Amino acid sequence: MTWSKKGFVRKIESMGTLDGPGVRTVVFFGGCPLRCSYCHNPDLWKTQPSDLTTIDELYEKISRYKTFYGTDGGVTISGGEPLSQPLFLKSFLEKCRENEIHTVLDTSGFGNAAHFDSILKLVDLVIFDLKEPNPFDYPKLTGVTKRISDQFVAKAQENNVPLWIRTVIVPGHNDTFEKMDELAVEINKIKNVEKVQLLPYHTMGNSKYTELGIEYPLEGVPGMEKEKLDELFVYLQGKLDIYK
């Protein structure tokens, strides 16, 4: 079935090794409804006319690297927020499946819930960006409700889609053992979790805000120190069922 033949893609990176298993091509969809305070890609919030591409054009670009994928590599669809273009996303996932290319969806889980089931039936792995475990703090961090991402995770479990869970750790926000306890409680509710990662907040995207004339919400907040991040992760591992 053809869903949507055109969509907005900002950039494509080849030979990635961080966003899923094996060697991957990472496709960055344009557009994102979230406004995460630590976002390092504000340039992807809005789509641009120059981003418009077709499924065939996109597939032609990623298929050039197919020989490098091996048995465990493939394509990772990131953003922006890929779920903001559900029809184009489904068409691209379908094209990859037809050509036996492993797919990873890197997402916050925020989108039109009516499309979640049909999208997840075409995905091999989800990298779920768990922004904040506390539903009351979630809107302060992201500008949107946590309820929709909860629905996405529920659908991922119904479809038995493997999950990698990632959370960005920001100094002064969630870099405490208490927050790790909250995170552990949330993650332990979810089945099909294969991996959990804590990502360090960094300041490399600050200049983009200046270029776009946008006030940076975390001005003055330092990058996360590796030693503290490692300490928090060791503590978190001790609380997670998948590591017991």
Short mmCIF file of N, CA and C in Angstrom, two decimals, residues 125-128 160-166 187 190-197 241-243:
data_model
loop_
_atom_site.label_atom_id
_atom_site.label_comp_id
_atom_site.label_asym_id
_atom_site.label_seq_id
_atom_site.Cartn_x
_atom_site.Cartn_y
_atom_site.Cartn_z
N LEU A 125 12.95 -2.17 15.33
CA LEU A 125 13.45 -1.76 16.65
C LEU A 125 13.07 -0.30 16.88
N VAL A 126 12.70 0.02 18.12
CA VAL A 126 12.42 1.41 18.50
C VAL A 126 13.47 1.88 19.50
N ILE A 127 14.08 3.02 19.20
CA ILE A 127 14.87 3.73 20.20
C ILE A 127 13.95 4.79 20.77
N PHE A 128 13.51 4.58 22.00
CA PHE A 128 12.52 5.45 22.62
C PHE A 128 13.21 6.48 23.51
N ASN A 160 5.06 -6.25 20.27
CA ASN A 160 6.31 -6.96 20.61
C ASN A 160 7.52 -6.39 19.88
N VAL A 161 7.56 -5.07 19.76
CA VAL A 161 8.70 -4.41 19.12
C VAL A 161 9.80 -4.21 20.17
N PRO A 162 11.02 -4.66 19.91
CA PRO A 162 12.11 -4.43 20.86
C PRO A 162 12.36 -2.94 21.08
N LEU A 163 12.72 -2.59 22.31
CA LEU A 163 12.93 -1.19 22.67
C LEU A 163 14.32 -0.96 23.25
N TRP A 164 14.97 0.08 22.78
CA TRP A 164 16.11 0.66 23.47
C TRP A 164 15.60 1.96 24.08
N ILE A 165 15.91 2.20 25.32
CA ILE A 165 15.43 3.42 25.98
C ILE A 165 16.60 4.34 26.28
N ARG A 166 16.42 5.61 25.91
CA ARG A 166 17.44 6.62 26.13
C ARG A 166 16.87 7.79 26.93
N ILE A 187 10.80 2.48 33.67
CA ILE A 187 11.33 1.51 32.72
C ILE A 187 10.92 0.08 33.07
N ILE A 190 7.87 -1.48 31.52
CA ILE A 190 7.86 -1.72 30.08
C ILE A 190 8.52 -3.06 29.76
N LYS A 191 7.84 -3.89 28.99
CA LYS A 191 8.46 -5.13 28.55
C LYS A 191 9.17 -4.88 27.21
N ASN A 192 9.90 -5.86 26.76
CA ASN A 192 10.63 -5.79 25.48
C ASN A 192 11.77 -4.78 25.49
N VAL A 193 12.22 -4.36 26.66
CA VAL A 193 13.36 -3.45 26.74
C VAL A 193 14.65 -4.26 26.61
N GLU A 194 15.46 -3.92 25.61
CA GLU A 194 16.71 -4.64 25.38
C GLU A 194 17.92 -3.89 25.92
N LYS A 195 17.82 -2.57 25.97
CA LYS A 195 18.97 -1.76 26.37
C LYS A 195 18.48 -0.44 26.94
N VAL A 196 19.23 0.09 27.90
CA VAL A 196 18.96 1.41 28.47
C VAL A 196 20.24 2.23 28.41
N GLN A 197 20.12 3.46 27.97
CA GLN A 197 21.28 4.34 27.84
C GLN A 197 20.98 5.70 28.48
N ASP A 241 15.25 -4.19 36.08
CA ASP A 241 15.02 -5.64 35.99
C ASP A 241 15.84 -6.29 34.88
N ILE A 242 16.06 -5.58 33.78
CA ILE A 242 16.75 -6.21 32.64
C ILE A 242 18.22 -6.48 32.93
N TYR A 243 18.77 -5.87 33.98
CA TYR A 243 20.17 -6.10 34.31
C TYR A 243 20.34 -7.02 35.51
#
